Amino acid sequence: MAAVGTADRPLRVAIIGAGPTGFYAADHLLRSATTVEIDLYDRLPTPFGLVRGGVAPDHQKIKAVTAAFDKVAAHPRFRFFGNVELGKHVTVDDLRRHYHQVVYCTGAQTDRRMGVPGEDLSGSHPATEFVAWYNGHPDYRDLTFDLSVERAAVVGVGNVAVDVARILCRTPDELAQTDIADHALEALRRSRIKEVYLLGRRGPAQAAFTNPEIKELGELADTDITVPAAEAALDDASRASLERTNDRATMKKVEIIRTYADRARTERSRALVLRFLVSPAEVVGDDAGRVTGLELVRNTLVPTTTGTLQAKPTGEHEVLPVGLVFRSVGYRGVPLPGVPFNESWAVILNEKGRVLDPDTKQPLVGEFTAGWIKRGPTGVIGTNKPDAAETVQCMLEDTAAGRLLTPAEPAADAAERLVRERQPQWFSYADWLKVNETEVAKGRAGGRPRVKLTRVDEMLAVAGR
Ligand code: NAP
């Protein structure tokens, strides 16, 4: 019999999760010398993961990366099985019956908690849900956010927090030029929010946001940005650390933030207040269980044994009078049914992408992972390219060594039969392209990149199901 990975006997691979990492993994595999057939599964009918459901609607350039994914999808040995969920429609055992290798690229589908009292009061939300809502993710499109309040706090100073603050501060006219979901555009049109606080627990030099993102906050059409001068100033330890490491990007970031301290309020209708050295202590509510404020504790920075600077509460408290709180303190991976998981790191138990047996800590034959569910929710979209390459390298090494699953039904037709049987409403890439065309055509009429379909039923109808 021919070796697996040749034209007569292609390596059959299932990739779970059609975000950027899933496509990068597919691309690396299809470019290799091995003959690979790929089935890319996603629980949504639409591909692209966080490029569609996470990247901010006013950051269209970042979304241009999908043109490269379309090229991958056009490869004759690539198929998309959308609207098919692992654990619901197919199991890991099913995949073992049909593929030589399986790669989990499911990202980080939930958020980290602040761990403070009042976190679940009405009006306190995970930023991830707000992001999914304004981006039209079908599972989140029916959420509601009370935008009739005048003040909102965003906890955390990563790029997601910046996205949330910026979307809250953009004018309806600015938003109307984007592909923000229509329900969110309508709600944000009626928004009465006048003040948004962006809250960092450490100082400006430790802020996780990147320089273009913080600079953009200073360029909003109808929002003034400010920062208390004392909080924008560098403490001695941060200054010493920056001088020692000569970290130019962070020096620039600190300088951008410092310029915001000099800015006076203008006639702009909204204010974005950047705060540093404050941690949430409690989300405060009224008798009806609605958020009325966010109690903060002031911090000072102390060095850790590893040389980083950590926030230490001083005991000095204040209450911000806000009616909405968005926690944006990081994403968190969720376990997949039947796949070993490291609970404390919230990632699939793995080494360089090879999934490990939890008992023996040895690689499980034929199971791999890549992206955020492999390494945690860090880095930009492009970071997942080398990450996926590392996993694919392991996959190809194992193929060469014959360390593969032995599927009982390896034919491509058999896998498609399984999908048709378990989920008659599965979506092919051609189905997605019809949805894409419809969305883009709707957008063109209003001078927008696209108008998103946000219900699975609508997508099925457009695909002619
Ligand atoms: P992130 O970059 O890890 O930022 C998390 C923020 O939460 C940090 O400021 C962190 O502060 C803070 N935090 C954590 N626990 C906290 C607590 N208990 N109380 C108060 N603050 C707390 O995460 P993210 O913003 O979710 O972004 C995820 C990844 O996606 C990042 O790599 C990001 O760059 C990327 N992304 C990029 C873009 C873009 O390129 N435009 C847009 C969105 C997301 P400490 O530093 O003190 O821990």
Short mmCIF file of C-alpha atoms and ligand atoms in Angstrom, two decimals:
data_model
loop_
_atom_site.label_atom_id
_atom_site.label_comp_id
_atom_site.label_asym_id
_atom_site.label_seq_id
_atom_site.Cartn_x
_atom_site.Cartn_y
_atom_site.Cartn_z
CA MET A 1 0.00 0.00 0.00
CA ALA A 2 1.18 3.55 -0.75
CA ALA A 3 2.53 5.59 2.17
CA VAL A 4 0.17 8.07 3.82
CA GLY A 5 0.80 11.54 2.43
CA THR A 6 1.12 10.54 -1.23
CA ALA A 7 -1.25 11.23 -4.14
CA ASP A 8 -2.63 7.68 -3.90
CA ARG A 9 -3.16 7.90 -0.17
CA PRO A 10 -3.41 11.52 1.02
CA LEU A 11 -2.90 12.47 4.65
CA ARG A 12 -6.45 13.18 5.87
CA VAL A 13 -6.61 16.06 8.36
CA ALA A 14 -9.54 17.58 10.27
CA ILE A 15 -8.99 21.10 11.56
CA ILE A 16 -11.44 22.25 14.22
CA GLY A 17 -12.00 26.01 14.21
CA ALA A 18 -11.97 28.22 11.10
CA GLY A 19 -10.32 31.26 12.67
CA PRO A 20 -6.98 32.62 11.41
CA THR A 21 -5.05 29.77 13.04
CA GLY A 22 -7.16 27.10 11.33
CA PHE A 23 -6.48 28.73 7.96
CA TYR A 24 -2.75 29.21 8.68
CA ALA A 25 -2.49 25.51 9.66
CA ALA A 26 -4.32 24.52 6.46
CA ASP A 27 -2.05 26.76 4.38
CA HIS A 28 1.16 25.34 5.88
CA LEU A 29 -0.09 21.77 5.32
CA LEU A 30 -1.17 22.40 1.73
CA ARG A 31 2.18 24.00 0.90
CA SER A 32 4.16 21.04 2.28
CA ALA A 33 5.60 18.24 0.14
CA THR A 34 3.09 15.86 1.70
CA THR A 35 -0.22 15.34 -0.11
CA VAL A 36 -2.83 16.47 2.41
CA GLU A 37 -6.63 16.61 2.26
CA ILE A 38 -8.13 19.07 4.70
CA ASP A 39 -11.61 19.39 6.17
CA LEU A 40 -11.97 22.60 8.18
CA TYR A 41 -14.85 22.49 10.67
CA ASP A 42 -16.47 25.44 12.43
CA ARG A 43 -19.47 25.62 14.72
CA LEU A 44 -20.63 28.76 12.86
CA PRO A 45 -21.71 28.80 9.21
CA THR A 46 -19.26 31.66 8.68
CA PRO A 47 -15.46 31.25 8.66
CA PHE A 48 -12.68 33.55 10.01
CA GLY A 49 -13.32 33.39 13.79
CA LEU A 50 -12.21 36.59 15.50
CA VAL A 51 -11.44 38.30 12.19
CA ARG A 52 -15.21 38.43 11.70
CA GLY A 53 -16.38 38.31 15.33
CA GLY A 54 -13.57 40.08 17.21
CA VAL A 55 -11.64 42.61 15.11
CA ALA A 56 -13.25 46.01 15.59
CA PRO A 57 -15.57 47.14 12.77
CA ASP A 58 -13.60 50.38 12.38
CA HIS A 59 -10.40 48.37 11.73
CA GLN A 60 -11.24 47.14 8.23
CA LYS A 61 -7.62 46.96 7.03
CA ILE A 62 -6.89 44.16 9.51
CA LYS A 63 -9.72 42.15 7.95
CA ALA A 64 -8.01 42.18 4.54
CA VAL A 65 -6.19 39.06 5.75
CA THR A 66 -9.27 37.06 4.70
CA ALA A 67 -8.24 37.40 1.04
CA ALA A 68 -5.36 35.02 1.83
CA PHE A 69 -7.79 32.65 3.56
CA ASP A 70 -10.02 32.64 0.46
CA LYS A 71 -7.02 31.45 -1.55
CA VAL A 72 -6.45 28.59 0.90
CA ALA A 73 -10.13 27.67 0.65
CA ALA A 74 -9.92 27.55 -3.15
CA HIS A 75 -7.38 24.69 -3.00
CA PRO A 76 -8.88 21.52 -4.51
CA ARG A 77 -7.90 19.46 -1.45
CA PHE A 78 -9.65 21.82 1.01
CA ARG A 79 -13.27 21.60 2.22
CA PHE A 80 -15.19 23.71 4.74
CA PHE A 81 -17.77 22.10 7.02
CA GLY A 82 -19.43 25.11 8.68
CA ASN A 83 -22.30 24.99 11.17
CA VAL A 84 -20.88 21.70 12.48
CA GLU A 85 -19.91 21.61 16.14
CA LEU A 86 -17.47 19.23 17.81
CA GLY A 87 -19.24 17.67 20.77
CA LYS A 88 -22.69 18.35 19.29
CA HIS A 89 -22.69 17.00 15.74
CA VAL A 90 -19.42 15.08 15.68
CA THR A 91 -17.21 13.62 18.41
CA VAL A 92 -13.48 13.08 18.72
CA ASP A 93 -14.16 9.35 18.13
CA ASP A 94 -15.93 10.20 14.85
CA LEU A 95 -12.88 12.19 13.78
CA ARG A 96 -10.58 9.29 14.66
CA ARG A 97 -12.69 7.11 12.34
CA HIS A 98 -12.20 9.45 9.40
CA TYR A 99 -8.84 11.22 9.72
CA HIS A 100 -5.16 10.49 10.28
CA GLN A 101 -4.72 13.70 12.24
CA VAL A 102 -6.92 16.22 14.03
CA VAL A 103 -5.90 19.81 14.90
CA TYR A 104 -7.84 21.84 17.47
CA CYS A 105 -7.73 25.59 16.72
CA THR A 106 -10.73 26.78 18.71
CA GLY A 107 -9.21 29.93 20.22
CA ALA A 108 -10.32 31.33 23.56
CA GLN A 109 -14.10 31.46 23.61
CA THR A 110 -14.80 33.06 26.98
CA ASP A 111 -13.32 35.70 29.25
CA ARG A 112 -11.37 35.94 32.50
CA ARG A 113 -13.20 37.29 35.54
CA MET A 114 -12.11 40.15 37.79
CA GLY A 115 -12.93 38.17 40.91
CA VAL A 116 -14.58 41.08 42.79
CA PRO A 117 -17.99 41.33 44.51
CA GLY A 118 -20.84 42.58 42.31
CA GLU A 119 -19.26 41.32 39.09
CA ASP A 120 -22.56 39.74 37.97
CA LEU A 121 -24.83 42.73 38.67
CA SER A 122 -27.03 43.88 35.82
CA GLY A 123 -24.93 46.33 33.79
CA SER A 124 -21.63 44.52 34.42
CA HIS A 125 -20.54 42.63 31.30
CA PRO A 126 -17.59 40.78 29.85
CA ALA A 127 -16.06 42.90 27.08
CA THR A 128 -15.91 39.75 24.95
CA GLU A 129 -19.75 39.65 24.88
CA PHE A 130 -20.03 43.30 23.93
CA VAL A 131 -17.48 42.74 21.15
CA ALA A 132 -19.33 39.65 19.88
CA TRP A 133 -22.61 41.61 20.01
CA TYR A 134 -21.43 44.61 18.00
CA ASN A 135 -19.73 42.28 15.53
CA GLY A 136 -22.97 40.38 14.90
CA HIS A 137 -22.00 36.96 16.28
CA PRO A 138 -25.28 34.96 16.06
CA ASP A 139 -24.95 33.68 19.67
CA TYR A 140 -24.65 37.20 21.10
CA ARG A 141 -26.76 39.35 18.73
CA ASP A 142 -29.78 39.32 21.08
CA LEU A 143 -27.92 40.57 24.16
CA THR A 144 -28.82 44.03 25.41
CA PHE A 145 -26.61 46.69 26.95
CA ASP A 146 -28.07 49.65 28.79
CA LEU A 147 -26.61 52.53 26.82
CA SER A 148 -29.03 55.01 28.45
CA VAL A 149 -26.50 55.59 31.25
CA GLU A 150 -24.03 58.47 30.99
CA ARG A 151 -20.86 56.83 32.30
CA ALA A 152 -19.17 53.51 31.59
CA ALA A 153 -15.98 51.91 32.88
CA VAL A 154 -13.77 49.49 30.96
CA VAL A 155 -11.48 47.48 33.24
CA GLY A 156 -8.14 46.55 31.70
CA VAL A 157 -5.85 48.35 29.28
CA GLY A 158 -5.28 45.74 26.57
CA ASN A 159 -6.25 46.24 22.93
CA VAL A 160 -9.69 44.72 23.51
CA ALA A 161 -10.40 47.33 26.21
CA VAL A 162 -9.27 50.03 23.76
CA ASP A 163 -11.61 48.62 21.08
CA VAL A 164 -14.57 48.69 23.48
CA ALA A 165 -13.80 52.24 24.67
CA ARG A 166 -13.38 53.43 21.07
CA ILE A 167 -16.65 51.89 19.87
CA LEU A 168 -18.44 53.56 22.82
CA CYS A 169 -16.86 56.90 21.88
CA ARG A 170 -17.30 56.88 18.10
CA THR A 171 -20.11 58.98 16.63
CA PRO A 172 -22.99 57.21 14.86
CA ASP A 173 -21.71 58.71 11.60
CA GLU A 174 -18.29 57.16 12.10
CA LEU A 175 -19.82 53.80 13.01
CA ALA A 176 -22.22 53.91 10.06
CA GLN A 177 -19.24 53.67 7.68
CA THR A 178 -18.16 50.33 9.16
CA ASP A 179 -19.50 46.78 9.12
CA ILE A 180 -20.75 47.02 12.71
CA ALA A 181 -23.90 44.89 13.09
CA ASP A 182 -27.08 46.86 12.36
CA HIS A 183 -28.63 46.10 15.77
CA ALA A 184 -25.52 47.54 17.47
CA LEU A 185 -25.47 50.58 15.19
CA GLU A 186 -29.09 51.33 16.10
CA ALA A 187 -28.44 50.87 19.84
CA LEU A 188 -25.28 52.98 19.73
CA ARG A 189 -27.12 55.72 17.81
CA ARG A 190 -29.35 56.08 20.86
CA SER A 191 -26.44 55.84 23.32
CA ARG A 192 -26.35 58.55 26.00
CA ILE A 193 -22.86 57.68 27.18
CA LYS A 194 -20.83 60.83 27.74
CA GLU A 195 -17.88 59.57 29.76
CA VAL A 196 -15.84 56.40 29.39
CA TYR A 197 -13.12 55.38 31.85
CA LEU A 198 -10.34 53.05 30.75
CA LEU A 199 -8.74 51.55 33.84
CA GLY A 200 -5.21 50.15 34.17
CA ARG A 201 -4.10 48.45 37.37
CA ARG A 202 -0.44 49.26 36.71
CA GLY A 203 1.23 52.31 35.14
CA PRO A 204 1.55 53.66 31.58
CA ALA A 205 4.78 51.72 30.98
CA GLN A 206 3.00 48.43 31.74
CA ALA A 207 -0.13 49.09 29.65
CA ALA A 208 -0.83 46.14 27.33
CA PHE A 209 -2.29 48.21 24.47
CA THR A 210 -0.07 48.92 21.48
CA ASN A 211 1.02 52.34 20.24
CA PRO A 212 -1.17 52.73 17.12
CA GLU A 213 -4.22 51.81 19.22
CA ILE A 214 -3.56 54.35 22.01
CA LYS A 215 -2.67 57.01 19.44
CA GLU A 216 -5.98 56.41 17.64
CA LEU A 217 -7.88 57.18 20.86
CA GLY A 218 -6.45 60.69 20.69
CA GLU A 219 -7.85 61.19 17.18
CA LEU A 220 -11.57 60.51 17.69
CA ALA A 221 -13.93 62.97 16.00
CA ASP A 222 -16.15 63.87 18.94
CA THR A 223 -14.33 62.62 22.05
CA ASP A 224 -11.71 64.33 24.21
CA ILE A 225 -9.14 62.08 25.80
CA THR A 226 -7.61 62.95 29.17
CA VAL A 227 -5.46 61.32 31.83
CA PRO A 228 -4.69 62.64 35.31
CA ALA A 229 -1.14 64.03 35.12
CA ALA A 230 -0.06 62.20 38.29
CA GLU A 231 -1.14 58.86 36.80
CA ALA A 232 0.51 59.52 33.43
CA ALA A 233 3.84 60.24 35.14
CA LEU A 234 6.41 57.45 35.31
CA ASP A 235 7.41 56.05 38.69
CA ASP A 236 11.14 55.63 39.40
CA ALA A 237 11.17 51.84 38.99
CA SER A 238 9.44 51.97 35.59
CA ARG A 239 11.78 54.72 34.42
CA ALA A 240 14.85 52.75 35.53
CA SER A 241 13.54 49.63 33.81
CA LEU A 242 12.89 51.49 30.54
CA GLU A 243 16.35 53.06 30.60
CA ARG A 244 17.96 49.68 31.28
CA THR A 245 16.11 47.88 28.49
CA ASN A 246 16.08 50.86 26.09
CA ASP A 247 12.55 49.77 25.12
CA ARG A 248 11.74 52.38 22.45
CA ALA A 249 8.18 51.28 21.79
CA THR A 250 7.23 51.57 25.46
CA MET A 251 9.02 54.93 25.76
CA LYS A 252 6.91 56.13 22.83
CA LYS A 253 3.76 54.78 24.45
CA VAL A 254 4.51 56.59 27.71
CA GLU A 255 5.12 59.79 25.74
CA ILE A 256 1.80 59.48 23.85
CA ILE A 257 -0.01 59.03 27.17
CA ARG A 258 1.83 61.99 28.69
CA THR A 259 0.62 64.27 25.90
CA TYR A 260 -2.97 63.35 26.81
CA ALA A 261 -2.38 64.78 30.31
CA ASP A 262 -1.82 68.20 28.69
CA ARG A 263 -5.07 68.15 26.77
CA ALA A 264 -7.87 70.44 27.90
CA ARG A 265 -11.57 69.62 27.55
CA THR A 266 -13.04 71.06 24.37
CA GLU A 267 -16.62 71.31 23.13
CA ARG A 268 -16.52 67.65 22.02
CA SER A 269 -19.52 65.81 23.38
CA ARG A 270 -17.75 62.85 24.99
CA ALA A 271 -14.77 62.31 27.26
CA LEU A 272 -12.51 59.30 27.49
CA VAL A 273 -10.62 59.24 30.77
CA LEU A 274 -7.54 57.06 30.95
CA ARG A 275 -6.65 56.03 34.50
CA PHE A 276 -3.64 54.14 35.84
CA LEU A 277 -2.70 52.46 39.13
CA VAL A 278 -6.31 51.58 40.00
CA SER A 279 -7.85 48.11 40.44
CA PRO A 280 -11.54 47.22 40.68
CA ALA A 281 -12.46 46.36 44.27
CA GLU A 282 -16.23 45.99 43.93
CA VAL A 283 -18.98 46.60 41.39
CA VAL A 284 -21.52 48.61 43.37
CA GLY A 285 -25.26 48.25 42.76
CA ASP A 286 -28.66 49.54 43.86
CA ASP A 287 -31.52 47.57 45.45
CA ALA A 288 -32.68 46.45 42.01
CA GLY A 289 -29.30 44.84 41.38
CA ARG A 290 -28.24 47.41 38.80
CA VAL A 291 -24.72 48.79 38.59
CA THR A 292 -24.40 52.29 40.07
CA GLY A 293 -20.66 52.49 40.48
CA LEU A 294 -17.27 50.84 40.46
CA GLU A 295 -15.21 50.96 43.62
CA LEU A 296 -11.51 51.27 42.86
CA VAL A 297 -8.47 50.82 45.04
CA ARG A 298 -5.35 52.79 44.27
CA ASN A 299 -2.19 50.79 43.65
CA THR A 300 1.50 51.27 43.91
CA LEU A 301 4.04 49.29 41.88
CA VAL A 302 6.33 46.79 43.57
CA PRO A 303 9.03 44.64 41.95
CA THR A 304 8.55 40.86 41.81
CA THR A 305 11.29 38.24 42.01
CA THR A 306 11.21 37.96 38.20
CA GLY A 307 11.95 41.68 37.80
CA THR A 308 8.50 42.76 36.60
CA LEU A 309 6.47 45.40 38.43
CA GLN A 310 3.27 44.29 40.10
CA ALA A 311 0.28 46.30 41.37
CA LYS A 312 -0.06 46.42 45.16
CA PRO A 313 -3.19 47.99 46.72
CA THR A 314 -2.53 51.01 48.94
CA GLY A 315 -5.84 50.79 50.82
CA GLU A 316 -6.98 54.14 49.38
CA HIS A 317 -10.42 53.74 47.75
CA GLU A 318 -12.71 55.80 45.48
CA VAL A 319 -16.01 55.09 43.73
CA LEU A 320 -16.51 55.90 40.05
CA PRO A 321 -20.19 56.70 39.44
CA VAL A 322 -20.76 54.49 36.38
CA GLY A 323 -23.85 52.62 35.20
CA LEU A 324 -22.00 50.16 32.96
CA VAL A 325 -18.89 48.09 33.60
CA PHE A 326 -17.06 46.08 30.95
CA ARG A 327 -14.39 43.74 32.23
CA SER A 328 -11.65 43.37 29.64
CA VAL A 329 -9.02 41.48 31.57
CA GLY A 330 -8.27 38.81 28.97
CA TYR A 331 -9.90 35.96 27.07
CA ARG A 332 -9.99 32.40 28.40
CA GLY A 333 -9.95 29.09 26.53
CA VAL A 334 -12.70 26.51 27.10
CA PRO A 335 -12.18 22.73 27.13
CA LEU A 336 -13.36 20.64 24.17
CA PRO A 337 -15.26 17.44 24.93
CA GLY A 338 -12.81 14.53 24.90
CA VAL A 339 -9.65 16.66 24.63
CA PRO A 340 -7.10 16.95 27.50
CA PHE A 341 -7.12 20.42 29.07
CA ASN A 342 -4.82 22.30 31.42
CA GLU A 343 -7.34 24.09 33.68
CA SER A 344 -4.92 26.50 35.31
CA TRP A 345 -3.62 27.82 31.99
CA ALA A 346 -6.95 27.30 30.17
CA VAL A 347 -5.22 25.72 27.18
CA ILE A 348 -5.22 22.23 25.64
CA LEU A 349 -2.50 20.18 27.32
CA ASN A 350 0.25 20.15 24.68
CA GLU A 351 3.91 20.36 23.85
CA LYS A 352 4.75 22.41 20.75
CA GLY A 353 1.24 21.62 19.51
CA ARG A 354 1.26 17.85 20.17
CA VAL A 355 -1.68 17.10 22.50
CA LEU A 356 -0.47 15.23 25.59
CA ASP A 357 -2.06 12.37 27.48
CA PRO A 358 -2.87 13.83 30.93
CA ASP A 359 -1.65 10.67 32.73
CA THR A 360 1.55 9.80 30.89
CA LYS A 361 2.31 13.33 29.59
CA GLN A 362 3.25 11.62 26.31
CA PRO A 363 1.87 12.84 22.94
CA LEU A 364 -1.48 11.39 21.90
CA VAL A 365 -1.14 9.90 18.42
CA GLY A 366 -2.72 12.08 15.74
CA GLU A 367 -4.00 14.95 17.93
CA PHE A 368 -2.63 18.48 17.70
CA THR A 369 -3.49 22.05 18.60
CA ALA A 370 -2.54 25.56 17.47
CA GLY A 371 -3.33 29.22 18.23
CA TRP A 372 -4.84 30.67 21.41
CA ILE A 373 -6.14 27.30 22.65
CA LYS A 374 -2.53 26.04 22.42
CA ARG A 375 -0.59 28.97 23.92
CA GLY A 376 -3.17 31.30 25.54
CA PRO A 377 -4.83 34.52 24.30
CA THR A 378 -1.80 36.61 23.38
CA GLY A 379 -0.45 38.25 20.25
CA VAL A 380 -2.01 39.60 17.08
CA ILE A 381 -3.54 37.64 14.19
CA GLY A 382 -0.17 37.18 12.49
CA THR A 383 1.33 35.64 15.65
CA ASN A 384 -0.74 32.55 14.85
CA LYS A 385 1.12 31.94 11.59
CA PRO A 386 4.44 30.80 13.14
CA ASP A 387 2.45 29.14 15.93
CA ALA A 388 0.55 27.04 13.38
CA ALA A 389 3.82 26.36 11.51
CA GLU A 390 5.32 24.83 14.67
CA THR A 391 2.33 22.51 15.02
CA VAL A 392 2.38 21.56 11.33
CA GLN A 393 6.09 20.75 11.63
CA CYS A 394 5.21 18.23 14.39
CA MET A 395 2.38 16.83 12.23
CA LEU A 396 4.69 16.28 9.27
CA GLU A 397 7.38 14.70 11.47
CA ASP A 398 4.81 12.28 12.88
CA THR A 399 3.55 11.50 9.38
CA ALA A 400 7.08 10.69 8.22
CA ALA A 401 7.53 8.45 11.28
CA GLY A 402 4.19 6.72 10.67
CA ARG A 403 2.80 7.92 14.04
CA LEU A 404 -0.76 8.37 12.78
CA LEU A 405 -4.30 7.44 13.64
CA THR A 406 -5.60 4.46 11.66
CA PRO A 407 -9.02 5.65 10.45
CA ALA A 408 -11.49 2.90 9.61
CA GLU A 409 -13.10 5.10 6.91
CA PRO A 410 -10.40 7.38 5.50
CA ALA A 411 -12.17 8.24 2.22
CA ALA A 412 -13.13 11.91 1.82
CA ASP A 413 -16.67 10.88 0.78
CA ALA A 414 -17.18 9.03 4.05
CA ALA A 415 -16.44 12.14 6.12
CA GLU A 416 -18.84 14.19 4.01
CA ARG A 417 -21.53 11.51 4.47
CA LEU A 418 -21.04 11.71 8.22
CA VAL A 419 -21.44 15.51 8.19
CA ARG A 420 -24.55 15.37 5.98
CA GLU A 421 -26.09 12.78 8.27
CA ARG A 422 -25.34 14.54 11.56
CA GLN A 423 -25.93 18.12 10.41
CA PRO A 424 -28.04 18.43 7.25
CA GLN A 425 -27.69 22.22 7.57
CA TRP A 426 -23.90 22.19 7.20
CA PHE A 427 -22.33 25.04 5.28
CA SER A 428 -19.81 24.62 2.46
CA TYR A 429 -17.36 27.36 1.47
CA ALA A 430 -19.56 28.01 -1.59
CA ASP A 431 -22.48 28.60 0.80
CA TRP A 432 -20.37 31.07 2.77
CA LEU A 433 -19.36 32.86 -0.44
CA LYS A 434 -23.07 33.40 -1.20
CA VAL A 435 -23.55 34.95 2.26
CA ASN A 436 -20.45 37.05 1.71
CA GLU A 437 -21.74 38.29 -1.64
CA THR A 438 -25.12 39.18 -0.14
CA GLU A 439 -23.52 41.07 2.75
CA VAL A 440 -21.14 43.00 0.52
CA ALA A 441 -23.95 43.90 -1.92
CA LYS A 442 -26.10 45.17 0.94
CA GLY A 443 -23.16 47.21 2.23
CA ARG A 444 -22.39 48.73 -1.15
CA ALA A 445 -25.81 50.36 -1.23
CA GLY A 446 -25.03 52.24 1.98
CA GLY A 447 -21.33 52.91 1.38
CA ARG A 448 -20.31 50.29 3.94
CA PRO A 449 -17.86 47.35 3.66
CA ARG A 450 -20.76 44.95 4.27
CA VAL A 451 -24.00 44.59 6.18
CA LYS A 452 -23.67 41.42 8.24
CA LEU A 453 -26.25 38.70 8.45
CA THR A 454 -26.43 37.92 12.14
CA ARG A 455 -28.86 35.02 12.28
CA VAL A 456 -28.04 31.48 11.21
CA ASP A 457 -31.55 31.16 9.70
CA GLU A 458 -30.91 34.15 7.43
CA MET A 459 -27.61 32.64 6.35
CA LEU A 460 -29.25 29.30 5.57
CA ALA A 461 -31.92 31.07 3.53
CA VAL A 462 -29.33 32.99 1.50
CA ALA A 463 -27.47 29.74 0.85
CA GLY A 464 -30.73 28.33 -0.50
CA ARG A 465 -31.34 25.81 2.26
P1 NAP B 1 -4.37 41.62 27.16
O1 NAP B 1 -3.58 42.31 26.13
O2 NAP B 1 -3.77 40.45 27.85
O3 NAP B 1 -4.78 42.74 28.25
C1 NAP B 1 -5.43 42.40 29.43
C2 NAP B 1 -5.48 43.61 30.34
O4 NAP B 1 -6.23 43.26 31.50
C3 NAP B 1 -4.10 44.06 30.83
O5 NAP B 1 -4.10 45.45 30.90
C4 NAP B 1 -4.05 43.46 32.24
O6 NAP B 1 -3.21 44.16 33.14
C5 NAP B 1 -5.49 43.63 32.65
N1 NAP B 1 -5.88 42.79 33.76
C6 NAP B 1 -5.76 41.45 33.88
N2 NAP B 1 -6.30 41.03 35.04
C7 NAP B 1 -6.77 42.14 35.67
C8 NAP B 1 -7.43 42.36 36.89
N3 NAP B 1 -7.74 41.35 37.71
N4 NAP B 1 -7.77 43.62 37.22
C9 NAP B 1 -7.47 44.66 36.41
N5 NAP B 1 -6.84 44.52 35.22
C10 NAP B 1 -6.50 43.26 34.86
O7 NAP B 1 -5.76 41.05 26.61
P2 NAP B 1 -6.83 41.58 25.55
O8 NAP B 1 -6.97 43.04 25.56
O9 NAP B 1 -8.00 40.73 25.79
O10 NAP B 1 -6.18 41.18 24.15
C11 NAP B 1 -5.90 39.82 23.81
C12 NAP B 1 -4.90 39.79 22.66
O11 NAP B 1 -5.54 40.23 21.46
C13 NAP B 1 -3.73 40.71 22.88
O12 NAP B 1 -2.55 40.11 22.45
C14 NAP B 1 -4.08 41.92 22.05
O13 NAP B 1 -2.97 42.69 21.63
C15 NAP B 1 -4.78 41.26 20.88
N6 NAP B 1 -5.65 42.25 20.21
C16 NAP B 1 -5.08 43.04 19.27
C17 NAP B 1 -5.83 44.03 18.67
C18 NAP B 1 -5.18 44.92 17.64
O14 NAP B 1 -4.11 44.59 17.16
N7 NAP B 1 -5.76 46.06 17.32
C19 NAP B 1 -7.16 44.23 19.03
C20 NAP B 1 -7.73 43.42 20.01
C21 NAP B 1 -6.93 42.43 20.60
P3 NAP B 1 -1.76 43.59 33.56
O15 NAP B 1 -0.86 43.90 32.42
O16 NAP B 1 -1.45 44.32 34.79
O17 NAP B 1 -1.93 42.10 33.77
#
